[in-house]
Amino acid sequence: MKKKAIALLSGGLDSTLALKIVLDLGFEVIGLNMKTPFCTCDGKGGVCYSSKFSQEFGIKLVRIFGGEDYLEIVKNPKHGYGRNLNPCIDCRIYLFKKAKELMEKEGAVFIFTGEVLGERPMSQRLDAMKLIEKESGLKGKVLRPLSAKLLEPTLPEKEGIVDRSALLNLQGRSR
């Protein structure tokens, strides 16, 4: 029986590449995509790329809606706003908490993202990544396959569940 992992799947290039890497490692993957009042994560022409890629890769996709509880975070972010009033650290903590709930429900061993160290100035800095993991209750259980070799090994890597040699060392916006 394959071990399960939860993908934070936006449908963008980075989350799709991370998905491919984890699938190639032999995991059963369940995708998680969040729709909000601000971003439906639907691409041009109303196409939801997370749905499209989940179908192409043959994975289950769970779509959640950030409703009133999400809007409250946007109104009063504990960690402040980024550019254009974007409360991205708090929003990431919210999403990671939802991923943790799904991970526990599905019996998955970790979650993973398409985050690239240094790509986004507020949420993809090392200190922010650590804070988000800690506050979401996922410390050591978040794999970032695209930048993993630049980060401390996760619990699944330390336990031999994930082959670290198959992971990448991408960094920054020029990736």
CSV table of C-alpha atoms in Angstrom, one decimal:
chain,number,residue,atom,x,y,z
A,1,MET,CA,0.0,0.0,0.0
A,2,LYS,CA,1.4,3.4,-1.0
A,3,LYS,CA,1.9,6.0,1.6
A,4,LYS,CA,-0.1,9.2,1.2
A,5,ALA,CA,0.9,12.8,0.9
A,6,ILE,CA,-1.2,16.0,0.6
A,7,ALA,CA,-0.3,18.5,-2.2
A,8,LEU,CA,-1.1,22.2,-1.9
A,9,LEU,CA,-2.0,22.4,-5.5
A,10,SER,CA,-2.5,25.9,-7.0
A,11,GLY,CA,-2.3,24.7,-10.5
A,12,GLY,CA,0.7,26.8,-11.2
A,13,LEU,CA,4.0,25.6,-12.5
A,14,ASP,CA,5.8,25.2,-9.2
A,15,SER,CA,3.0,23.1,-7.4
A,16,THR,CA,2.7,21.0,-10.6
A,17,LEU,CA,6.4,20.3,-10.6
A,18,ALA,CA,6.4,19.4,-6.9
A,19,LEU,CA,3.4,17.1,-7.6
A,20,LYS,CA,5.4,15.3,-10.4
A,21,ILE,CA,8.4,14.8,-8.1
A,22,VAL,CA,6.3,13.3,-5.2
A,23,LEU,CA,4.4,11.1,-7.6
A,24,ASP,CA,7.7,9.8,-9.1
A,25,LEU,CA,8.8,9.0,-5.5
A,26,GLY,CA,5.8,6.5,-5.4
A,27,PHE,CA,3.3,8.3,-3.1
A,28,GLU,CA,-0.4,8.4,-3.4
A,29,VAL,CA,-1.2,12.1,-3.6
A,30,ILE,CA,-4.3,14.0,-2.7
A,31,GLY,CA,-4.4,17.6,-3.9
A,32,LEU,CA,-5.8,20.4,-1.9
A,33,ASN,CA,-6.9,23.7,-3.6
A,34,MET,CA,-8.4,26.7,-1.9
A,35,LYS,CA,-10.8,29.1,-3.5
A,36,THR,CA,-11.3,32.5,-1.8
A,37,PRO,CA,-13.5,35.5,-2.5
A,38,PHE,CA,-10.3,37.2,-3.9
A,39,CYS,CA,-8.8,34.4,-6.0
A,40,THR,CA,-10.7,31.4,-7.4
A,41,CYS,CA,-7.4,29.9,-8.6
A,42,ASP,CA,-9.2,29.5,-11.9
A,43,GLY,CA,-7.1,30.4,-14.9
A,44,LYS,CA,-7.9,32.0,-18.2
A,45,GLY,CA,-11.3,31.2,-19.6
A,46,GLY,CA,-12.5,29.9,-16.3
A,47,VAL,CA,-10.3,26.8,-16.4
A,48,CYS,CA,-9.3,25.6,-13.0
A,49,TYR,CA,-5.7,24.4,-13.5
A,50,SER,CA,-5.6,22.5,-10.3
A,51,SER,CA,-8.6,20.4,-11.5
A,52,LYS,CA,-7.0,20.0,-14.9
A,53,PHE,CA,-3.7,18.8,-13.5
A,54,SER,CA,-5.3,16.5,-10.9
A,55,GLN,CA,-7.2,14.8,-13.7
A,56,GLU,CA,-4.0,14.5,-15.9
A,57,PHE,CA,-2.0,13.0,-13.0
A,58,GLY,CA,-4.9,10.9,-11.8
A,59,ILE,CA,-5.1,12.2,-8.3
A,60,LYS,CA,-8.0,13.1,-6.0
A,61,LEU,CA,-8.5,16.9,-5.6
A,62,VAL,CA,-10.2,18.4,-2.6
A,63,ARG,CA,-11.3,22.0,-3.1
A,64,ILE,CA,-12.1,24.1,0.0
A,65,PHE,CA,-13.5,27.6,0.2
A,66,GLY,CA,-12.0,30.2,2.5
A,67,GLY,CA,-15.2,31.8,3.9
A,68,GLU,CA,-15.9,34.0,6.9
A,69,ASP,CA,-13.1,32.5,9.0
A,70,TYR,CA,-10.7,33.3,6.2
A,71,LEU,CA,-12.1,36.8,5.7
A,72,GLU,CA,-11.5,37.5,9.4
A,73,ILE,CA,-7.8,36.6,8.9
A,74,VAL,CA,-7.6,39.0,6.0
A,75,LYS,CA,-9.2,41.8,8.1
A,76,ASN,CA,-6.9,41.3,11.1
A,77,PRO,CA,-3.7,39.4,10.2
A,78,LYS,CA,-1.6,38.6,13.2
A,79,HIS,CA,1.6,38.9,11.1
A,80,GLY,CA,0.7,42.0,9.1
A,81,TYR,CA,0.3,42.8,5.5
A,82,GLY,CA,2.6,42.5,2.6
A,83,ARG,CA,2.5,44.6,-0.6
A,84,ASN,CA,-1.1,45.6,-1.7
A,85,LEU,CA,-2.5,44.6,1.7
A,86,ASN,CA,-1.7,41.0,1.2
A,87,PRO,CA,-1.7,39.1,4.5
A,88,CYS,CA,0.2,36.2,3.0
A,89,ILE,CA,1.8,34.7,6.1
A,90,ASP,CA,-1.5,34.4,7.9
A,91,CYS,CA,-3.2,33.1,4.8
A,92,ARG,CA,-0.5,30.4,4.5
A,93,ILE,CA,-1.0,29.4,8.1
A,94,TYR,CA,-4.7,29.1,7.4
A,95,LEU,CA,-4.2,26.9,4.4
A,96,PHE,CA,-1.6,24.8,6.1
A,97,LYS,CA,-4.0,24.2,9.0
A,98,LYS,CA,-6.6,23.0,6.5
A,99,ALA,CA,-4.0,20.7,4.9
A,100,LYS,CA,-3.1,19.3,8.3
A,101,GLU,CA,-6.8,18.5,8.9
A,102,LEU,CA,-6.9,16.7,5.5
A,103,MET,CA,-3.6,15.0,6.2
A,104,GLU,CA,-5.0,13.5,9.5
A,105,LYS,CA,-8.3,12.6,7.9
A,106,GLU,CA,-6.6,10.8,5.0
A,107,GLY,CA,-3.8,9.2,7.0
A,108,ALA,CA,-1.2,11.0,5.0
A,109,VAL,CA,2.4,11.2,6.3
A,110,PHE,CA,3.2,14.8,5.1
A,111,ILE,CA,2.1,17.7,3.0
A,112,PHE,CA,4.1,19.3,0.3
A,113,THR,CA,4.1,22.6,-1.6
A,114,GLY,CA,5.7,24.1,-4.7
A,115,GLU,CA,7.3,26.8,-2.7
A,116,VAL,CA,10.7,27.9,-3.8
A,117,LEU,CA,13.0,29.4,-1.2
A,118,GLY,CA,13.4,33.2,-1.8
A,119,GLU,CA,10.8,33.4,-4.6
A,120,ARG,CA,8.2,35.5,-2.7
A,121,PRO,CA,9.6,38.2,-0.4
A,122,MET,CA,7.1,37.7,2.5
A,123,SER,CA,6.1,34.1,2.7
A,124,GLN,CA,9.0,32.2,1.1
A,125,ARG,CA,11.8,33.4,3.3
A,126,LEU,CA,13.3,30.7,5.5
A,127,ASP,CA,12.1,32.4,8.7
A,128,ALA,CA,8.6,32.8,7.4
A,129,MET,CA,8.5,29.1,6.2
A,130,LYS,CA,9.5,28.0,9.7
A,131,LEU,CA,6.9,30.3,11.4
A,132,ILE,CA,4.1,29.0,9.1
A,133,GLU,CA,5.0,25.4,9.8
A,134,LYS,CA,5.2,26.0,13.6
A,135,GLU,CA,1.9,27.9,13.8
A,136,SER,CA,0.0,25.5,11.6
A,137,GLY,CA,1.2,22.5,13.8
A,138,LEU,CA,3.1,21.0,10.9
A,139,LYS,CA,6.7,21.5,12.0
A,140,GLY,CA,8.9,19.0,10.2
A,141,LYS,CA,6.0,17.6,8.1
A,142,VAL,CA,6.1,20.1,5.2
A,143,LEU,CA,8.2,18.9,2.2
A,144,ARG,CA,9.2,21.5,-0.3
A,145,PRO,CA,10.6,19.3,-3.2
A,146,LEU,CA,11.8,22.2,-5.3
A,147,SER,CA,14.1,23.7,-2.6
A,148,ALA,CA,14.5,20.7,-0.2
A,149,LYS,CA,18.3,20.4,-0.6
A,150,LEU,CA,18.6,24.0,0.6
A,151,LEU,CA,16.5,23.4,3.7
A,152,GLU,CA,16.8,21.2,6.8
A,153,PRO,CA,15.6,17.6,6.1
A,154,THR,CA,11.9,17.0,7.0
A,155,LEU,CA,10.7,14.2,9.3
A,156,PRO,CA,9.8,12.1,6.2
A,157,GLU,CA,13.3,12.5,4.9
A,158,LYS,CA,14.9,11.7,8.2
A,159,GLU,CA,12.7,8.6,8.6
A,160,GLY,CA,13.7,7.4,5.1
A,161,ILE,CA,10.1,7.8,3.8
A,162,VAL,CA,11.3,10.3,1.2
A,163,ASP,CA,14.5,9.9,-0.8
A,164,ARG,CA,16.2,13.3,-0.4
A,165,SER,CA,18.5,12.6,-3.4
A,166,ALA,CA,15.4,12.9,-5.7
A,167,LEU,CA,14.7,16.5,-4.5
A,168,LEU,CA,15.9,19.8,-5.9
A,169,ASN,CA,17.8,22.9,-4.8
A,170,LEU,CA,16.0,25.7,-6.6
A,171,GLN,CA,16.2,29.2,-5.1
A,172,GLY,CA,14.9,32.7,-5.8
A,173,ARG,CA,12.9,34.3,-8.5
A,174,SER,CA,15.2,33.4,-11.3
A,175,ARG,CA,14.7,29.7,-10.9
